[in-house]
mmCIF file of C-alpha atoms and ligand atoms in Angstrom:
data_model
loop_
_atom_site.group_PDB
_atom_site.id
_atom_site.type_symbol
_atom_site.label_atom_id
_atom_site.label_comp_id
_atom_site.label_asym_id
_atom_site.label_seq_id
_atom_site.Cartn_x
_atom_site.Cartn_y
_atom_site.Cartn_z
ATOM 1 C CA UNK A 1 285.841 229.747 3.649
ATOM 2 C CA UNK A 2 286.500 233.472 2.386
ATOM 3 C CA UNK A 3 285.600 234.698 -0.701
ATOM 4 C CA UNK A 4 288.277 234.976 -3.380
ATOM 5 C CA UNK A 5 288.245 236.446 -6.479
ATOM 6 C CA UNK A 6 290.768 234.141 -7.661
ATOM 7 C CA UNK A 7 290.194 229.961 -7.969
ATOM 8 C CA UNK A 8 293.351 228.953 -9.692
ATOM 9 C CA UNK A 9 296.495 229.292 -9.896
ATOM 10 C CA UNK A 10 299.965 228.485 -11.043
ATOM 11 C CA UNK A 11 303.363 228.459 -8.595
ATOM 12 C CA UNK A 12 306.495 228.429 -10.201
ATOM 13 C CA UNK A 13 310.289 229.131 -8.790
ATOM 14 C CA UNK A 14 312.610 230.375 -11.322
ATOM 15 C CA UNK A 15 316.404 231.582 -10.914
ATOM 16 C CA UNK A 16 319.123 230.441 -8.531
ATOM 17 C CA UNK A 17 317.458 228.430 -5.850
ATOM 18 C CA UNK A 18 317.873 230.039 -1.878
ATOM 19 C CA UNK A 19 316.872 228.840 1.558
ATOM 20 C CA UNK A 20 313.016 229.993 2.317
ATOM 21 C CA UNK A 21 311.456 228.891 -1.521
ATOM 22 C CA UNK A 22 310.146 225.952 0.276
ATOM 23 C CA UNK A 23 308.780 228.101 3.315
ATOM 24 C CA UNK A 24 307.327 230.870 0.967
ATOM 25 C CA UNK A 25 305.566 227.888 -1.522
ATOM 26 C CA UNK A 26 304.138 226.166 1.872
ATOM 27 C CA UNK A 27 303.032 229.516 3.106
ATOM 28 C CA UNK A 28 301.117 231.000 -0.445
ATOM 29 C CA UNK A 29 299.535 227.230 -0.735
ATOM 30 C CA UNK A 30 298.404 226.695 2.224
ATOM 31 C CA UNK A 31 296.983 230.203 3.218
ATOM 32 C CA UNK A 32 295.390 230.217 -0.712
ATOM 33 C CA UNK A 33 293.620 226.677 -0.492
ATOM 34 C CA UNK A 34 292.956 226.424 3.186
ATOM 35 C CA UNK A 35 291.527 230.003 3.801
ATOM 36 C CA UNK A 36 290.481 231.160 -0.023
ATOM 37 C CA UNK A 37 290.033 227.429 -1.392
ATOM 38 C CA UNK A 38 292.168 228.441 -4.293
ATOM 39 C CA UNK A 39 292.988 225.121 -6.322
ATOM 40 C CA UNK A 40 297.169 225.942 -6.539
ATOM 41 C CA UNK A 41 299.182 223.922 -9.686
ATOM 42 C CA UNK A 42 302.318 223.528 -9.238
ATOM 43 C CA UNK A 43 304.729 224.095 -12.286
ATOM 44 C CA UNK A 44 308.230 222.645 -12.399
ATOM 45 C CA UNK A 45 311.487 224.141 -13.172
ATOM 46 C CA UNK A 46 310.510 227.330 -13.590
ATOM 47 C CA UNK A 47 309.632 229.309 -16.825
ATOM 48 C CA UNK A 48 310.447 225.782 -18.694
ATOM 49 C CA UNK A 49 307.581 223.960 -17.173
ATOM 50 C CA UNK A 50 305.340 226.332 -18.186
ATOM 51 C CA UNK A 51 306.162 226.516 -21.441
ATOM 52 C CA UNK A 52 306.532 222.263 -21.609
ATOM 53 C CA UNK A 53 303.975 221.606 -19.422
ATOM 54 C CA UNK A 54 305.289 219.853 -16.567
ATOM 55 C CA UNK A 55 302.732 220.634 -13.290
ATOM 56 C CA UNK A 56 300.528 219.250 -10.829
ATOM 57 C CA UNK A 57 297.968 220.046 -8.553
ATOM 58 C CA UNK A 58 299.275 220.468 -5.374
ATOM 59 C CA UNK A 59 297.130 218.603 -2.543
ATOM 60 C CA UNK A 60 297.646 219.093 1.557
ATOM 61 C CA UNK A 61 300.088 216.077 1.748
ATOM 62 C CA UNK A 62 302.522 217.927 -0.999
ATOM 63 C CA UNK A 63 302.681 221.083 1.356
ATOM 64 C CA UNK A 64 304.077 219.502 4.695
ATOM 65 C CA UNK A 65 307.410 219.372 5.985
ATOM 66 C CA UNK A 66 308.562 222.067 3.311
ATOM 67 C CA UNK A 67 309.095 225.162 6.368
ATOM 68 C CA UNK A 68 312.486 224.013 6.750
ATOM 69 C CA UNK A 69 313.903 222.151 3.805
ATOM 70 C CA UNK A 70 316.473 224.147 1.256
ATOM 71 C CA UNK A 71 316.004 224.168 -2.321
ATOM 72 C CA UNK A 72 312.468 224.205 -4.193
ATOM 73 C CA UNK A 73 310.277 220.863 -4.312
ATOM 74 C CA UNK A 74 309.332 222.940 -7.742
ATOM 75 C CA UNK A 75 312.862 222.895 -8.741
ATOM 76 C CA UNK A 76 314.277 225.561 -10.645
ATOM 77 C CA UNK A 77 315.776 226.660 -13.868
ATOM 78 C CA UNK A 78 317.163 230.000 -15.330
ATOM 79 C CA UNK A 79 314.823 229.651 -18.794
ATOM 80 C CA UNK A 80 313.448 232.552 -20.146
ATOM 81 C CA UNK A 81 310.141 232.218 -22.437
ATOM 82 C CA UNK A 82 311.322 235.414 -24.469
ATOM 83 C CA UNK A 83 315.077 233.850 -25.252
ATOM 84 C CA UNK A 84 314.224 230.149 -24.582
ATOM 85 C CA UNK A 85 316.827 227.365 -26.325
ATOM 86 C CA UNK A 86 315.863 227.137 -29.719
ATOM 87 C CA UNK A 87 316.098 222.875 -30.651
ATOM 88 C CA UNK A 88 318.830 223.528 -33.675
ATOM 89 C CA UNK A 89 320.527 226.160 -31.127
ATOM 90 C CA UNK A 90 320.052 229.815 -30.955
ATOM 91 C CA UNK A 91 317.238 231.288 -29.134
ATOM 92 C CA UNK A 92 313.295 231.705 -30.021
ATOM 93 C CA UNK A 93 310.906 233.845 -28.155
ATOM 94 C CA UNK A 94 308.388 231.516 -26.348
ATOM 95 C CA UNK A 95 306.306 233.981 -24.622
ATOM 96 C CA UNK A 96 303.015 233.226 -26.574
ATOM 97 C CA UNK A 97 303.333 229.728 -25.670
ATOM 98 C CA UNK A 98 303.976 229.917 -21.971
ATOM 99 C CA UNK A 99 300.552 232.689 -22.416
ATOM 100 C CA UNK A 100 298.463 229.725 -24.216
ATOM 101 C CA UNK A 101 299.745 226.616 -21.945
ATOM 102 C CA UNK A 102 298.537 229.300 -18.637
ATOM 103 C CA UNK A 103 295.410 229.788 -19.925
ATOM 104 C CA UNK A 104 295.530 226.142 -21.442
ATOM 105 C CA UNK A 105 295.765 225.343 -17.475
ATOM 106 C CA UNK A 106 292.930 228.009 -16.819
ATOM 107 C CA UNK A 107 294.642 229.759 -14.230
ATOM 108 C CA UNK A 108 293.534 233.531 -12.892
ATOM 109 C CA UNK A 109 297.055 234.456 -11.984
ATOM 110 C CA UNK A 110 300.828 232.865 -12.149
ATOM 111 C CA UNK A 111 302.733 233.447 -8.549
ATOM 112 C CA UNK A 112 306.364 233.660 -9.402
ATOM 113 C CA UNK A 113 308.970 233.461 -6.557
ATOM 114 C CA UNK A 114 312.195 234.511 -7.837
ATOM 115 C CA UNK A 115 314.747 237.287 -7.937
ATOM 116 C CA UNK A 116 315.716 239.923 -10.576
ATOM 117 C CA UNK A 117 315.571 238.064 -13.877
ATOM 118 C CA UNK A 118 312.763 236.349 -12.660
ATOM 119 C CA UNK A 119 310.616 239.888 -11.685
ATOM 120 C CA UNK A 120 311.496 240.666 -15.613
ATOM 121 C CA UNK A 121 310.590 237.912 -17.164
ATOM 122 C CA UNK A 122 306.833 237.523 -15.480
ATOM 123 C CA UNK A 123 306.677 241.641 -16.011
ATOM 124 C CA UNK A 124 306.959 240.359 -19.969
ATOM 125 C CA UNK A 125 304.529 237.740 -19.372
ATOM 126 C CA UNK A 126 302.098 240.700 -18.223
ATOM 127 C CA UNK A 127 302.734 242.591 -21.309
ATOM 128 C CA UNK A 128 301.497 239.487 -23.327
ATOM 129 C CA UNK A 129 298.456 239.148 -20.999
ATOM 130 C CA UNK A 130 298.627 236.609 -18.230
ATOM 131 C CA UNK A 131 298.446 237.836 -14.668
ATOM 132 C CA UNK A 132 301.319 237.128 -12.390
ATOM 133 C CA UNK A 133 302.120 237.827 -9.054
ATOM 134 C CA UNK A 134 305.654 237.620 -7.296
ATOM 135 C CA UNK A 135 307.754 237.586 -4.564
ATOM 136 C CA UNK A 136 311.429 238.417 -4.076
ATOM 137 C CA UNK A 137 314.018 236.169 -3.222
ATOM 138 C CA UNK A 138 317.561 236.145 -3.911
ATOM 139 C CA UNK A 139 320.464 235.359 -1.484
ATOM 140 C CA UNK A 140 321.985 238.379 -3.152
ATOM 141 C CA UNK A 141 319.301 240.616 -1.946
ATOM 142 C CA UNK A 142 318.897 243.261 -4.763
ATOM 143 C CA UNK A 143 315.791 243.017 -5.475
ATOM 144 C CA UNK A 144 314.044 246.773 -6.150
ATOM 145 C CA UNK A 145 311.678 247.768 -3.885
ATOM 146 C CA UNK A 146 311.637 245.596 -1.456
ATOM 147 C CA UNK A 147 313.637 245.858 1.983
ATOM 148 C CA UNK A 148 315.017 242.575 1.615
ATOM 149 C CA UNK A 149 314.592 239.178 0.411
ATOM 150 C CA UNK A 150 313.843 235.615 1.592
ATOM 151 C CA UNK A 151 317.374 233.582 1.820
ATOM 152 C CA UNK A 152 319.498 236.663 1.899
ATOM 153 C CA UNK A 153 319.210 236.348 5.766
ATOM 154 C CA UNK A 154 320.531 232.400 5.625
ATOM 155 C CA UNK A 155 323.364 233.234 3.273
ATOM 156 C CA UNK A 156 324.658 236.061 5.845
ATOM 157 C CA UNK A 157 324.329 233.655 8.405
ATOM 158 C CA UNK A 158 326.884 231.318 6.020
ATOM 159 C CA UNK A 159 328.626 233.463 5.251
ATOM 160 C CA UNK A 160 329.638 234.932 8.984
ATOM 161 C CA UNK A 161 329.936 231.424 9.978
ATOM 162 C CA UNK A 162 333.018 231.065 7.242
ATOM 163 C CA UNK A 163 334.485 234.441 8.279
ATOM 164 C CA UNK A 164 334.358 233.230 12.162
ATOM 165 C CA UNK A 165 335.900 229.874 11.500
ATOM 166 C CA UNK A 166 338.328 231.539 9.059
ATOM 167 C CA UNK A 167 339.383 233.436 11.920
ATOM 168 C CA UNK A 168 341.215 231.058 14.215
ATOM 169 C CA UNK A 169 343.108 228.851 11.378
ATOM 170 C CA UNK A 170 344.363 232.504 9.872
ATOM 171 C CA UNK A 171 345.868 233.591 13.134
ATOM 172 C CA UNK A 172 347.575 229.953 13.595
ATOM 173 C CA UNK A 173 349.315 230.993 10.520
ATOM 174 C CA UNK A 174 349.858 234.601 10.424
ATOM 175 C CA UNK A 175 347.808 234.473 6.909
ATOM 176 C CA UNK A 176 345.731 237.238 5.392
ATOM 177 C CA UNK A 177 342.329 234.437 4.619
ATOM 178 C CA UNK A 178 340.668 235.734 1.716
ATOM 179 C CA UNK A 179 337.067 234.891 1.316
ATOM 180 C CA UNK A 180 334.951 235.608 -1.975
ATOM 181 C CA UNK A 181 330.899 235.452 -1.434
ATOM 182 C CA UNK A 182 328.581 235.441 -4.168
ATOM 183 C CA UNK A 183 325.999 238.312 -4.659
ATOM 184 C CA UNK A 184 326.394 238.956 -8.219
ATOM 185 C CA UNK A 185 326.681 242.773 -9.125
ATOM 186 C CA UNK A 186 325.624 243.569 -5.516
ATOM 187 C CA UNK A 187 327.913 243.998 -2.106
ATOM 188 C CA UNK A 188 325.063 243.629 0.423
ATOM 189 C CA UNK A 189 326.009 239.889 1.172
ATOM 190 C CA UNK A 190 330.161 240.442 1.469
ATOM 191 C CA UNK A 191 329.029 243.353 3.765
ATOM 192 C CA UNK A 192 326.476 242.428 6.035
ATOM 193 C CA UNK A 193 328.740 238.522 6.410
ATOM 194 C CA UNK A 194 331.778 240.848 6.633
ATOM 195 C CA UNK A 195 330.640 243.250 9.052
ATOM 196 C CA UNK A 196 328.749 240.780 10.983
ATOM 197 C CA UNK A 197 332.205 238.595 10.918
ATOM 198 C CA UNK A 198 334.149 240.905 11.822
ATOM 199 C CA UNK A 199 336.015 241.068 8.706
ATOM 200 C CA UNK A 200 339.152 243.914 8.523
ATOM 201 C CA UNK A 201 338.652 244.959 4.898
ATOM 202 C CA UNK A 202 335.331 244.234 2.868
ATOM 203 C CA UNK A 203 335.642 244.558 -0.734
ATOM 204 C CA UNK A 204 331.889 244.909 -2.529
ATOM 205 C CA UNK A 205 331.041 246.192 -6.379
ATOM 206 C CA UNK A 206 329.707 249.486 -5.122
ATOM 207 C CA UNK A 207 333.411 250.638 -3.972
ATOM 208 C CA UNK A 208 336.031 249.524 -6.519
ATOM 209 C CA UNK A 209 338.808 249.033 -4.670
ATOM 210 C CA UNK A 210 343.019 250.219 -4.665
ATOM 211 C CA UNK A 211 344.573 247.026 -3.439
ATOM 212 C CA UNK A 212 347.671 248.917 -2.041
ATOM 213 C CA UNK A 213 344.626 250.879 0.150
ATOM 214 C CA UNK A 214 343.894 247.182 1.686
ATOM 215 C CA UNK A 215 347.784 246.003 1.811
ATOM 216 C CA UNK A 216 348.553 249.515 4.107
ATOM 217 C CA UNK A 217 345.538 249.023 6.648
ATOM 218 C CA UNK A 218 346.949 244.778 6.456
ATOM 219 C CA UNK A 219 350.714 245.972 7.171
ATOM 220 C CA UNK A 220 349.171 248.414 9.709
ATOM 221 C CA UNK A 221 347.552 245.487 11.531
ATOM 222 C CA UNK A 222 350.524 243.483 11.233
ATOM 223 C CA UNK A 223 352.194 246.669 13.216
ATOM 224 C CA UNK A 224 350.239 246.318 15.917
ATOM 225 C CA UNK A 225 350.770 242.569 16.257
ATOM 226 C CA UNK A 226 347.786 241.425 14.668
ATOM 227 C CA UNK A 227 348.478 237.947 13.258
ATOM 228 C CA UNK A 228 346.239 237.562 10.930
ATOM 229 C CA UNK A 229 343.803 240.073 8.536
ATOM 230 C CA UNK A 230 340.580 238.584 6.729
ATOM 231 C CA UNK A 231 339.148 240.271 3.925
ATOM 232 C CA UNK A 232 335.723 239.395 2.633
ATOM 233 C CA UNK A 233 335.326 240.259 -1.081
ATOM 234 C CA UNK A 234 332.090 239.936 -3.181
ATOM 235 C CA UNK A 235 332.128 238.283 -6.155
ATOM 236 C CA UNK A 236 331.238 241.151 -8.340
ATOM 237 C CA UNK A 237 333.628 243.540 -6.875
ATOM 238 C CA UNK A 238 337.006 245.611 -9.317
ATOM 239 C CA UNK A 239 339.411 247.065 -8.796
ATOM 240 C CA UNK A 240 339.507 250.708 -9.766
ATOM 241 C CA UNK A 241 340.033 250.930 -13.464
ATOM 242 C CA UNK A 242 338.873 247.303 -13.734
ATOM 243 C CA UNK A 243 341.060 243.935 -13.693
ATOM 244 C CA UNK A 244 344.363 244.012 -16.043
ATOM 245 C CA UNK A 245 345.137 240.959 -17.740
ATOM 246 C CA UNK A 246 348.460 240.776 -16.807
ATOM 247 C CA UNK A 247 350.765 239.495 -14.013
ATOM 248 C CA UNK A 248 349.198 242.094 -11.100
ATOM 249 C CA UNK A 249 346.325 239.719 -11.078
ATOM 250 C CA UNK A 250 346.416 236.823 -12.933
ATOM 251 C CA UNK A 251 349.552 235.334 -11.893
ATOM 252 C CA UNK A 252 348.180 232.103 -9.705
ATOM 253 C CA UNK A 253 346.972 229.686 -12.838
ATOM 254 C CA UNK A 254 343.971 229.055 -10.438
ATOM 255 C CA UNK A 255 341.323 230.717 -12.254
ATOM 256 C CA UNK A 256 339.656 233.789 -12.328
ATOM 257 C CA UNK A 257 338.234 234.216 -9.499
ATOM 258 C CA UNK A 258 338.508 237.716 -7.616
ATOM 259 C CA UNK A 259 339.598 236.337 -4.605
ATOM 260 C CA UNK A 260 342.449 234.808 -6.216
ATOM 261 C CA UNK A 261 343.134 237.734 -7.846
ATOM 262 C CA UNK A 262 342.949 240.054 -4.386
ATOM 263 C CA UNK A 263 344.858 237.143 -2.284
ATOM 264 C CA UNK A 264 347.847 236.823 -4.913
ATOM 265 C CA UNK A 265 348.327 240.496 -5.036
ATOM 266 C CA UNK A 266 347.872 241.305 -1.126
ATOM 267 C CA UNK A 267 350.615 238.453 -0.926
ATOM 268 C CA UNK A 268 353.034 240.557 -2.996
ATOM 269 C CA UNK A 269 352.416 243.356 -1.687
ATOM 270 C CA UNK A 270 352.133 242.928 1.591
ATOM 271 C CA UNK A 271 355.057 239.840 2.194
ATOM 272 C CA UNK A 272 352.548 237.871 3.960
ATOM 273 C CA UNK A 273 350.740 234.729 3.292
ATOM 274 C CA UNK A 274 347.534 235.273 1.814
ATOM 275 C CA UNK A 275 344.940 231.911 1.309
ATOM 276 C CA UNK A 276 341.588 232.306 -0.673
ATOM 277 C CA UNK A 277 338.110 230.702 -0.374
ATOM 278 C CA UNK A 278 335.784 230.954 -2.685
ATOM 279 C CA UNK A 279 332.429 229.968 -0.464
ATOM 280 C CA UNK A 280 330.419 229.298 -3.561
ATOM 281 C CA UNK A 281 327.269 227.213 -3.535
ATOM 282 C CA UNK A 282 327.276 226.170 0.013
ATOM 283 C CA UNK A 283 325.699 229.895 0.453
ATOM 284 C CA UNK A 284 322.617 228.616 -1.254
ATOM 285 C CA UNK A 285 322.308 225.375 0.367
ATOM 286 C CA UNK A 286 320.299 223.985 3.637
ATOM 287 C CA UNK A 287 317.387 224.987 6.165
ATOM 288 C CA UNK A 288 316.472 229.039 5.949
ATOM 289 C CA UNK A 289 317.464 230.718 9.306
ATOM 290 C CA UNK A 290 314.522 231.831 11.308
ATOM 291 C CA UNK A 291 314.273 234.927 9.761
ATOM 292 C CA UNK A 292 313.825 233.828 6.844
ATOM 293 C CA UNK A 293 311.573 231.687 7.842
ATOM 294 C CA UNK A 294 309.344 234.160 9.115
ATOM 295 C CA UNK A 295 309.888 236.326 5.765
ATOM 296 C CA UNK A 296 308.953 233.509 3.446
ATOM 297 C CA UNK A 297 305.774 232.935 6.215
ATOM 298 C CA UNK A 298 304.847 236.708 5.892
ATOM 299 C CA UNK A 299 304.898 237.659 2.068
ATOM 300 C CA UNK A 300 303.693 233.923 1.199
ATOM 301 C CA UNK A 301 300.775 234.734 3.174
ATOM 302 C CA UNK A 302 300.599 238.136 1.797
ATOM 303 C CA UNK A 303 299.969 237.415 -1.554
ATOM 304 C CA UNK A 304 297.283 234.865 -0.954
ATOM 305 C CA UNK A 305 295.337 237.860 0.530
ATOM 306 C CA UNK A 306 296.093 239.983 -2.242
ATOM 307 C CA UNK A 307 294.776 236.734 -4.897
ATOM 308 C CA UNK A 308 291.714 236.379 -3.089
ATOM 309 C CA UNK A 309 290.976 240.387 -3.519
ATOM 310 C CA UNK A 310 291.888 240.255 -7.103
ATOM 311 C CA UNK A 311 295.114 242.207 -7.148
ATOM 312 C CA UNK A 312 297.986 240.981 -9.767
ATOM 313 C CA UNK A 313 300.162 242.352 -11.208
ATOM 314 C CA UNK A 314 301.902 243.023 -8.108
ATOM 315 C CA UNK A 315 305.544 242.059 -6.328
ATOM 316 C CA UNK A 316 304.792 241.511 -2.108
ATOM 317 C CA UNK A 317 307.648 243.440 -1.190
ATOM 318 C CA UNK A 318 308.983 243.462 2.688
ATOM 319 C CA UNK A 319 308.059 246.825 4.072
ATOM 320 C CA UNK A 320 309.835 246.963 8.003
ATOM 321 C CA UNK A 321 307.376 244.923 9.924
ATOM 322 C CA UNK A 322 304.903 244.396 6.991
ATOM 323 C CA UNK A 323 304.595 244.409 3.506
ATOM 324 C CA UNK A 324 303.506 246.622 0.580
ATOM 325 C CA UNK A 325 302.086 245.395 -2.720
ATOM 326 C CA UNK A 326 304.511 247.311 -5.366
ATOM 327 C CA UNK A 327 303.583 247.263 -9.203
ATOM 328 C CA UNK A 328 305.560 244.277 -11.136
ATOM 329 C CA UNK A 329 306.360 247.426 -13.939
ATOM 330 C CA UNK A 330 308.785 249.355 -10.976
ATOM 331 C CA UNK A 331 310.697 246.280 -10.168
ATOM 332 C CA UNK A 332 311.439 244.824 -13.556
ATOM 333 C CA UNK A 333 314.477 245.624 -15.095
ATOM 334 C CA UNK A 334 315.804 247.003 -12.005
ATOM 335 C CA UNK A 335 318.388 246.201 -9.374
ATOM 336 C CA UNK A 336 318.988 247.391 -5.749
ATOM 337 C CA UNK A 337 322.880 248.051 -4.888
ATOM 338 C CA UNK A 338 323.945 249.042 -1.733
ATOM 339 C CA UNK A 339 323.915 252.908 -1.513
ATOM 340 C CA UNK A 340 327.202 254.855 -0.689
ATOM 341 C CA UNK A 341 325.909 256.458 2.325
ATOM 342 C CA UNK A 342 324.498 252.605 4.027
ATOM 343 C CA UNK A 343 324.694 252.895 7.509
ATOM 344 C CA UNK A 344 325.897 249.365 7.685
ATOM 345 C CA UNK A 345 329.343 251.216 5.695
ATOM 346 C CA UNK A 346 329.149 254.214 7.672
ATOM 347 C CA UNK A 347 329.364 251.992 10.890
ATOM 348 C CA UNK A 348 331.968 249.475 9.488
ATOM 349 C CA UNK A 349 334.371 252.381 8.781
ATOM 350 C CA UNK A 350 334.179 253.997 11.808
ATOM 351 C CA UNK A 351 335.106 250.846 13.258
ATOM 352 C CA UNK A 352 338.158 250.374 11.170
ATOM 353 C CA UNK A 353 336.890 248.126 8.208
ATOM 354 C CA UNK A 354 338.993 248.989 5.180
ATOM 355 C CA UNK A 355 336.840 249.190 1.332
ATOM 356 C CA UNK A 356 340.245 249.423 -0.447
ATOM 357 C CA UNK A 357 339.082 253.066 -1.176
ATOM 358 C CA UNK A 358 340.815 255.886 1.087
HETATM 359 O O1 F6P B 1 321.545 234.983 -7.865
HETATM 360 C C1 F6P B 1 322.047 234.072 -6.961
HETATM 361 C C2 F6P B 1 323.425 233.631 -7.362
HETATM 362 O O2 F6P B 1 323.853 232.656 -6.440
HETATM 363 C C3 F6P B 1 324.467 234.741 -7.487
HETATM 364 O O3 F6P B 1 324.940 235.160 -6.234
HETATM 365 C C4 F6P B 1 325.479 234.071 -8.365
HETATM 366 O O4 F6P B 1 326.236 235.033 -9.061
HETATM 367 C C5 F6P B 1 324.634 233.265 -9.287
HETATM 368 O O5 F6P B 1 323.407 233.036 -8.629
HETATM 369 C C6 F6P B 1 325.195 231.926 -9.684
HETATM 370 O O6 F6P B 1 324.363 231.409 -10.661
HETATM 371 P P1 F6P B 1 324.274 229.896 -11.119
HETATM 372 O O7 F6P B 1 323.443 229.164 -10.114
HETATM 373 O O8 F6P B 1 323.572 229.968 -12.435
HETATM 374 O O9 F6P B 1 325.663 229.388 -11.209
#
């Protein structure tokens, strides 16, 4: 066995759950006990297990068959031990406990697999004193400093499945199919599924959009005899000047949901029949792709290298082919949008994709 620096520690997943938590779990586990003999405890639901003690040691038999199932055997919440639920309501600031109950557990370092809110909260846990380590995942894929994210790669694959099925029923009906994807404040899922789909007009929170800019290139397409137009619009994306309450985009009584908002208008404005699908959870759901699979493999095993040597503190970001150990303090508190000049946008306009913006 190599020598490690480290003999315990905590696992937790925390945040919206993705495809690859199960992979990336497996992978830190079993490259921590089996190579470092690291004893790993596994905490439940996230930040709230820590601070209400709900773990386990995690033996061999707990770590197979996890590669390829969704979700998190760890489960998951969206607690945070600074503003944690208060029992007469309100909020209370719980960080000292979750510090006690982790050394409580005598652990040398808590590995936290989670996405933005999740690289803040164990950055405050580092200010109080534990050590953490963590690793990014989000399907939304805005992580900072890191290339990309475990489950991002599934969700794209979702979502470009919806876009190409999408694709045949909308040209059956002569519809403009309108299809929101989630990704929070960030566009990099609508536009990789979109471009990857082959979507006409991509809509993402980066670019506010002129829907009368995405009704012209529609009525253009309908010019030229195309049947059908699909636009793929991320949950987080505006209009320029923001949403109006009134009857330009709230005018369908079926919630409000952008795509609702972008099909109803397109329909006015263009004349044509516009349907909306609002992909939702199903992104988030099922076996990680491949890719992912390899990512969760790679930055799992990463940071069980780093443990042994002693290094916390740290997020195992995806650097191209490898990895880079990045300090927790520049990723907290920080969020990766797609940049303006992306080549993925440069290459999606020159191909025609409308962003509702020229
Ligand atoms: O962060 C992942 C994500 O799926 C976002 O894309 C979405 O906005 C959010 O989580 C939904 O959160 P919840 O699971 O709390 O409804």
């Amino acid at each position: 066995m190599a020598q490690s620096k480290t003999t315990r520690i905590g696992i937790l997943t925390a945040g919206g759950d993705c495809p690859g938590l199960n992979a990336a779990i497996r992978a830190v586990a079993k490259a921590a006990r089996g190579e470092y003999g690291i004893e790993i405890l596994g905490i439940y639901d996230g930040f709230a297990g820590l601070i209400e003690n709900r773990w386990r040691v995690l033996d061999w038999d707990d770590l197979s068959g996890l590669l390829t199932l969704g979700g998190t055997m760890l489960r998951t919440s969206r607690a945070k031990p600074h503003m944690y639920p208060a029992p007469g309501g309100g909020v209370v600031d719980m960080t000292g406990v979750a510090c006690e109950n982790y050394r409580a557990m005598g652990l040398d370092c808590l590995v936290c697999l989670g996405g933005g809110g999740t690289q803040k909260n164990a950055m405050k846990l580092v200010e109080a004193g534990c050590n953490v380590l963590t690793l990014p995942k989000t399907i939304d894929n805005d992580v900072a400093r890191t290339d990309v994210c475990f489950g991002f790669d599934t969700a794209v694959a979702i979502g470009t499945e919806a876009i190409d099925r999408l694709h045949s029923t909308a040209d059956s009906h002569r519809r403009i199919m309108v299809l929101e994807l989630m990704g929070n404040k960030a566009g990099w899922l609508a536009l990789a599924a979109g471009v990857a789909g082959g979507a006409d007009a991509i809509l993402i929170p980066e670019i506010p959009f002129d829907l009368e800019v995405v009704a012209e290139s529609i009525r253009e397409r309908d010019r030229r005899g195309k049947r059908f137009s699909i636009v793929a619009v991320a949950e987080g994306a505006e209009p320029r000047g923001g949403f109006v309450d009134d009857d330009q985009y709230v005018d369908a009584g079926e919630g409000h949901h952008v795509a609702t908002r972008v099909g109803r208008r397109l329909e006015k404005l263009t004349g044509l029949e516009a349907r909306v699908t609002v992909l939702g959870y199903v992104q988030r759901g099922g076996s990680p792709t491949a890719t992912d699979r390899l990512l969760a493999t790679r930055l799992g095993s990463a940071a069980a290298q780093l443990l042994a040597e002693g290094e916390y503190n740290v997020m195992v970001a995806s650097r191209g082919e490898g990895w880079k150990a990045v300090p927790l303090e520049k990723v907290a508190g920080k969020r990766r949008t797609v940049p303006l000049d992306h080549e993925l946008i440069a290459a999606a306009r020159l191909i025609g994709t409308s962003f509702g913006d020229d």
